[in-house]
CSV table of C-alpha atoms in Angstrom, one decimal:
chain,number,residue,atom,x,y,z
A,11,UNK,CA,34.9,-30.1,88.3
A,12,UNK,CA,33.6,-32.7,85.8
A,13,UNK,CA,30.1,-32.5,84.4
A,14,UNK,CA,29.3,-35.9,86.0
A,15,UNK,CA,29.7,-34.1,89.3
A,16,UNK,CA,28.0,-30.7,88.5
A,17,UNK,CA,25.0,-32.4,86.9
A,18,UNK,CA,24.9,-35.6,89.0
A,19,UNK,CA,21.3,-35.4,90.1
A,20,UNK,CA,20.1,-34.6,86.6
A,21,UNK,CA,22.1,-37.4,85.0
A,22,UNK,CA,20.9,-39.9,87.6
A,23,UNK,CA,17.3,-39.1,86.6
A,24,UNK,CA,17.8,-39.1,82.9
A,25,UNK,CA,20.1,-42.2,82.9
A,26,UNK,CA,18.6,-44.3,85.7
A,27,UNK,CA,20.2,-47.5,84.5
A,28,UNK,CA,23.8,-46.1,84.7
A,29,UNK,CA,26.1,-45.0,87.4
A,30,UNK,CA,27.1,-41.4,86.9
A,31,UNK,CA,30.8,-42.1,87.6
A,32,UNK,CA,30.9,-44.7,84.9
A,33,UNK,CA,29.4,-42.5,82.2
A,34,UNK,CA,31.6,-41.5,79.2
A,35,UNK,CA,31.6,-37.8,78.3
A,36,UNK,CA,32.5,-36.3,74.9
A,37,UNK,CA,32.8,-32.6,74.1
A,38,UNK,CA,31.6,-31.4,70.7
A,39,UNK,CA,31.5,-27.9,69.2
A,40,UNK,CA,28.0,-27.2,70.5
A,41,UNK,CA,27.3,-29.8,73.2
A,42,UNK,CA,28.7,-31.9,75.9
A,43,UNK,CA,27.4,-35.4,75.3
A,44,UNK,CA,27.0,-37.8,78.2
A,45,UNK,CA,26.8,-41.4,77.0
A,46,UNK,CA,24.7,-44.0,78.8
A,47,UNK,CA,24.1,-47.6,78.1
A,48,UNK,CA,21.1,-47.1,75.8
A,49,UNK,CA,20.7,-43.3,75.5
A,50,UNK,CA,22.7,-40.1,75.5
A,51,UNK,CA,22.2,-36.7,77.1
A,52,UNK,CA,23.2,-33.6,75.1
A,53,UNK,CA,24.0,-30.6,77.3
A,54,UNK,CA,24.5,-27.4,75.3
A,55,UNK,CA,27.7,-25.5,75.9
A,56,UNK,CA,26.3,-22.1,75.3
A,57,UNK,CA,22.9,-20.2,75.5
A,58,UNK,CA,22.8,-20.1,71.7
A,59,UNK,CA,23.2,-23.8,71.4
A,60,UNK,CA,20.5,-24.3,74.0
A,61,UNK,CA,18.1,-22.1,72.0
A,62,UNK,CA,18.6,-24.4,69.0
A,63,UNK,CA,17.6,-27.6,70.8
A,64,UNK,CA,13.9,-27.5,69.9
A,65,UNK,CA,14.7,-27.2,66.2
A,66,UNK,CA,17.3,-30.0,66.5
A,67,UNK,CA,14.6,-32.2,68.0
A,68,UNK,CA,12.2,-31.4,65.2
A,69,UNK,CA,14.8,-32.3,62.5
A,70,UNK,CA,15.7,-35.5,64.2
A,71,UNK,CA,12.1,-36.6,64.5
A,72,UNK,CA,11.7,-36.1,60.7
A,73,UNK,CA,14.9,-38.0,59.9
A,74,UNK,CA,13.9,-40.9,62.2
A,75,UNK,CA,10.8,-41.4,60.1
A,76,UNK,CA,12.7,-42.0,57.0
A,77,UNK,CA,14.2,-45.3,55.7
A,78,UNK,CA,17.8,-44.0,55.2
A,79,UNK,CA,19.5,-47.3,55.5
A,80,UNK,CA,21.3,-46.2,58.7
A,81,UNK,CA,20.2,-45.0,62.1
A,82,UNK,CA,19.9,-41.5,63.3
A,83,UNK,CA,19.5,-40.5,67.0
A,84,UNK,CA,15.8,-40.4,68.0
A,85,UNK,CA,14.7,-37.6,70.4
A,86,UNK,CA,13.3,-39.2,73.6
A,87,UNK,CA,13.0,-36.3,76.0
A,88,UNK,CA,13.7,-32.6,76.0
A,89,UNK,CA,13.9,-30.3,79.1
A,90,UNK,CA,15.2,-27.3,80.8
A,91,UNK,CA,12.3,-26.0,82.8
A,92,UNK,CA,10.7,-26.7,86.2
A,93,UNK,CA,11.8,-30.0,87.7
A,94,UNK,CA,15.1,-30.2,85.8
A,95,UNK,CA,17.1,-27.7,87.7
A,96,UNK,CA,16.7,-25.3,84.8
A,97,UNK,CA,19.4,-27.1,82.8
A,98,UNK,CA,18.5,-27.4,79.1
A,99,UNK,CA,19.0,-30.9,77.7
A,100,UNK,CA,18.0,-33.3,75.0
A,101,UNK,CA,17.9,-37.0,75.5
A,102,UNK,CA,18.5,-39.2,72.4
A,103,UNK,CA,18.6,-42.8,71.7
A,104,UNK,CA,22.1,-44.3,71.6
A,105,UNK,CA,23.3,-45.7,68.3
A,106,UNK,CA,25.7,-48.7,68.5
A,107,UNK,CA,29.0,-48.6,66.8
A,108,UNK,CA,32.2,-46.5,66.8
A,109,UNK,CA,34.0,-44.2,64.4
A,110,UNK,CA,36.6,-45.8,62.3
A,111,UNK,CA,40.1,-46.0,63.7
A,112,UNK,CA,42.8,-43.9,61.9
A,113,UNK,CA,44.4,-47.0,60.3
A,114,UNK,CA,41.2,-48.7,59.4
A,115,UNK,CA,41.5,-47.7,55.7
A,116,UNK,CA,44.9,-49.1,55.2
A,117,UNK,CA,43.4,-52.3,53.8
A,118,UNK,CA,42.1,-52.1,50.2
A,119,UNK,CA,38.9,-54.2,50.8
A,120,UNK,CA,38.0,-52.1,53.8
A,121,UNK,CA,38.4,-48.9,51.7
A,122,UNK,CA,36.1,-50.3,49.0
A,123,UNK,CA,33.5,-51.4,51.6
A,124,UNK,CA,33.5,-48.1,53.4
A,125,UNK,CA,33.5,-45.9,50.3
A,126,UNK,CA,30.5,-47.9,48.9
A,127,UNK,CA,28.5,-47.3,52.0
A,128,UNK,CA,29.4,-43.6,52.0
A,129,UNK,CA,28.1,-43.4,48.4
A,130,UNK,CA,24.8,-45.1,49.5
A,131,UNK,CA,24.6,-42.7,52.5
A,132,UNK,CA,24.8,-39.7,50.2
A,133,UNK,CA,22.3,-41.2,47.8
A,134,UNK,CA,19.9,-41.7,50.7
A,135,UNK,CA,20.3,-38.1,51.8
A,136,UNK,CA,19.6,-36.9,48.2
A,137,UNK,CA,16.4,-38.9,48.1
A,138,UNK,CA,15.4,-37.6,51.5
A,139,UNK,CA,15.6,-34.1,50.0
A,140,UNK,CA,12.6,-34.9,47.8
A,141,UNK,CA,10.4,-35.9,50.8
A,142,UNK,CA,7.8,-33.2,51.3
A,143,UNK,CA,7.5,-33.9,55.1
A,144,UNK,CA,11.3,-33.5,55.4
A,145,UNK,CA,11.3,-30.3,53.3
A,146,UNK,CA,8.6,-28.9,55.5
A,147,UNK,CA,10.7,-29.0,58.6
A,148,UNK,CA,14.3,-28.7,57.6
A,149,UNK,CA,15.9,-25.3,57.1
A,150,UNK,CA,16.9,-24.4,53.6
A,151,UNK,CA,20.3,-22.9,52.8
A,152,UNK,CA,19.7,-19.2,52.2
A,153,UNK,CA,20.4,-17.7,48.9
A,154,UNK,CA,23.6,-15.7,49.0
A,155,UNK,CA,24.8,-17.6,52.1
A,156,UNK,CA,28.4,-17.8,51.0
A,157,UNK,CA,28.5,-14.1,50.2
A,158,UNK,CA,27.1,-13.3,53.6
A,159,UNK,CA,29.5,-15.8,55.2
A,160,UNK,CA,32.5,-14.0,53.6
A,161,UNK,CA,31.1,-10.6,54.8
A,162,UNK,CA,30.7,-11.9,58.3
A,163,UNK,CA,34.2,-13.4,58.4
A,164,UNK,CA,35.7,-10.2,57.2
A,165,UNK,CA,33.8,-8.1,59.8
A,166,UNK,CA,34.1,-10.4,62.8
A,167,UNK,CA,37.2,-12.6,62.4
A,168,UNK,CA,39.7,-10.8,60.2
A,169,UNK,CA,40.5,-8.3,63.0
A,170,UNK,CA,41.6,-11.2,65.2
A,171,UNK,CA,44.1,-12.5,62.6
A,172,UNK,CA,47.7,-11.8,61.8
A,173,UNK,CA,48.5,-10.2,58.4
A,174,UNK,CA,49.4,-13.6,57.0
A,175,UNK,CA,46.2,-15.1,58.4
A,176,UNK,CA,44.1,-12.4,56.7
A,177,UNK,CA,45.8,-13.1,53.4
A,178,UNK,CA,45.0,-16.8,53.7
A,179,UNK,CA,41.4,-16.1,54.7
A,180,UNK,CA,40.9,-13.8,51.7
A,181,UNK,CA,42.1,-16.5,49.4
A,182,UNK,CA,39.7,-19.0,50.9
A,183,UNK,CA,36.8,-16.6,50.8
A,184,UNK,CA,37.5,-15.7,47.1
A,185,UNK,CA,37.1,-19.3,46.2
A,186,UNK,CA,33.4,-19.1,47.3
A,187,UNK,CA,32.5,-16.5,44.7
A,188,UNK,CA,30.0,-17.9,42.3
A,189,UNK,CA,29.0,-21.0,44.2
A,190,UNK,CA,25.4,-21.9,43.1
A,191,UNK,CA,22.4,-21.8,45.5
A,192,UNK,CA,21.3,-25.5,45.9
A,193,UNK,CA,18.7,-26.9,48.2
A,194,UNK,CA,17.9,-30.2,46.5
A,195,UNK,CA,19.4,-32.6,49.1
A,196,UNK,CA,19.4,-33.2,52.8
A,197,UNK,CA,22.9,-32.2,53.9
A,198,UNK,CA,24.3,-33.3,57.3
A,199,UNK,CA,26.5,-30.3,57.5
A,200,UNK,CA,29.3,-31.9,59.7
A,201,UNK,CA,29.9,-35.3,58.2
A,202,UNK,CA,33.3,-35.7,59.8
A,203,UNK,CA,34.6,-39.2,60.5
A,204,UNK,CA,33.9,-38.8,64.2
A,205,UNK,CA,30.2,-38.6,63.5
A,206,UNK,CA,29.8,-41.7,61.4
A,207,UNK,CA,29.5,-45.0,63.4
A,208,UNK,CA,30.4,-48.5,62.2
A,209,UNK,CA,30.1,-52.1,63.5
A,210,UNK,CA,32.5,-54.8,62.3
A,211,UNK,CA,31.3,-58.1,61.0
A,212,UNK,CA,33.6,-60.8,59.5
A,213,UNK,CA,36.4,-58.3,59.3
A,214,UNK,CA,34.5,-55.6,57.5
A,215,UNK,CA,32.8,-52.5,58.8
A,216,UNK,CA,29.0,-51.9,58.3
A,217,UNK,CA,27.6,-48.4,58.6
A,218,UNK,CA,25.4,-48.4,61.7
A,219,UNK,CA,24.5,-44.7,62.1
A,220,UNK,CA,25.3,-41.0,61.8
A,221,UNK,CA,25.4,-38.6,64.8
A,222,UNK,CA,25.4,-34.8,65.4
A,223,UNK,CA,22.8,-33.4,63.0
A,224,UNK,CA,23.0,-29.8,64.4
A,225,UNK,CA,23.7,-28.3,61.0
A,226,UNK,CA,21.3,-30.4,58.9
A,227,UNK,CA,19.7,-28.4,56.1
A,228,UNK,CA,18.5,-28.6,52.5
A,229,UNK,CA,21.7,-27.6,50.8
A,230,UNK,CA,24.5,-28.5,48.5
A,231,UNK,CA,25.8,-32.1,48.8
A,232,UNK,CA,29.3,-30.7,48.2
A,233,UNK,CA,29.3,-29.7,51.9
A,234,UNK,CA,29.2,-33.3,53.0
A,235,UNK,CA,31.6,-34.5,50.4
A,236,UNK,CA,34.1,-31.8,51.6
A,237,UNK,CA,33.8,-33.2,55.1
A,238,UNK,CA,34.4,-36.8,53.9
A,239,UNK,CA,37.5,-35.6,52.1
A,240,UNK,CA,38.7,-33.8,55.1
A,241,UNK,CA,38.2,-36.8,57.3
A,242,UNK,CA,39.6,-39.6,55.0
A,243,UNK,CA,41.7,-37.9,52.4
A,244,UNK,CA,41.4,-36.9,48.7
A,245,UNK,CA,41.9,-40.4,47.3
A,246,UNK,CA,39.1,-41.9,49.4
A,247,UNK,CA,36.9,-39.0,48.3
A,248,UNK,CA,37.6,-39.8,44.7
A,249,UNK,CA,36.5,-43.4,45.3
A,250,UNK,CA,33.2,-42.3,46.9
A,251,UNK,CA,32.6,-39.9,44.0
A,252,UNK,CA,33.2,-42.6,41.4
A,253,UNK,CA,31.0,-45.1,43.2
A,254,UNK,CA,28.2,-42.5,43.4
A,255,UNK,CA,28.5,-41.4,39.8
A,256,UNK,CA,29.5,-37.9,40.9
A,257,UNK,CA,32.7,-36.8,39.2
A,258,UNK,CA,31.7,-33.6,37.3
A,259,UNK,CA,34.2,-30.7,37.5
A,260,UNK,CA,31.8,-28.3,38.9
A,261,UNK,CA,31.1,-30.5,41.9
A,262,UNK,CA,34.8,-30.9,42.6
A,263,UNK,CA,35.3,-27.2,42.5
A,264,UNK,CA,32.5,-26.6,45.0
A,265,UNK,CA,33.9,-29.3,47.3
A,266,UNK,CA,37.4,-27.8,47.3
A,267,UNK,CA,36.0,-24.3,47.9
A,268,UNK,CA,33.8,-25.4,50.8
A,269,UNK,CA,36.5,-27.5,52.4
A,270,UNK,CA,38.8,-24.5,52.5
A,271,UNK,CA,36.4,-22.7,54.8
A,272,UNK,CA,35.9,-25.3,57.5
A,273,UNK,CA,38.1,-23.6,60.1
A,274,UNK,CA,36.5,-20.2,59.4
A,275,UNK,CA,33.1,-21.8,59.8
A,276,UNK,CA,34.1,-23.2,63.1
A,277,UNK,CA,35.5,-19.9,64.3
A,278,UNK,CA,32.5,-17.8,63.2
A,279,UNK,CA,30.1,-20.1,64.9
A,280,UNK,CA,32.2,-20.0,68.0
A,281,UNK,CA,32.5,-16.2,68.2
A,282,UNK,CA,28.7,-15.9,67.9
A,283,UNK,CA,28.1,-18.5,70.6
A,284,UNK,CA,30.7,-17.0,72.9
A,285,UNK,CA,32.8,-20.2,72.9
A,286,UNK,CA,36.4,-19.0,73.4
A,287,UNK,CA,37.9,-22.5,73.2
A,288,UNK,CA,36.4,-23.3,69.8
A,289,UNK,CA,37.2,-19.9,68.5
A,290,UNK,CA,40.9,-20.3,69.4
A,291,UNK,CA,41.0,-23.7,67.8
A,292,UNK,CA,39.3,-22.4,64.6
A,293,UNK,CA,41.7,-19.5,64.3
A,294,UNK,CA,44.9,-21.3,65.2
A,295,UNK,CA,46.3,-21.2,61.7
A,296,UNK,CA,45.3,-17.6,61.1
A,297,UNK,CA,47.2,-16.0,64.0
């Protein structure tokens, strides 16, 4: 049964200008997102994701108050108590635009335009990391986070892998040894191509906004660069780095190490949230 049916009454109240049967629905790692004409409703997929909604709203309020040069979703309403059928939800403003199509970067002038805007985006997040109001509400990456991550993967995920999968995971975890503890920039944490929206003008895309700030933290910009490389390829990432004046070897080493753990990060979050579907997807190449 579709979520438009199971939550019909709730969606009708939260999105009164839309017909429930016409609503688009997208499923992310942590939420099911129901898209209305001018706002969206985030419905957490697990209890753990529901418990994180208040902190997500606080972070989005802080980001909305900044001049980042692009739009972020603004919290409009949060609920889950009396009068809302006990269903936890977060209503956000809708940002216009769409993710880039797969073949959008086949044209050189589009590549240059998009790469330049990614470089500006990353610079804006770096500046936001110096804002005291932002630093007061966003979580900081914990010192030793990668060491603990490796320990948790070994304890919780390695038993679910094949022998070959365990060898692969150990190689990827070894690459994390010695990564520095950095908290100087705002890091989106999941800057995949599907979370970056664009509008087209005169044949060129313009960055309109960034979605899905569930993992936002004060951390290492290499995390976002790794996601850009995963979404658009290594040559595009090199272009972004060059435009942003970021080409030191240490950064590239960190980017490569972090990118190698993306599937393990997905699987670890999934097993802790009790999300069997995301767990199976994250471990697909380790079994």
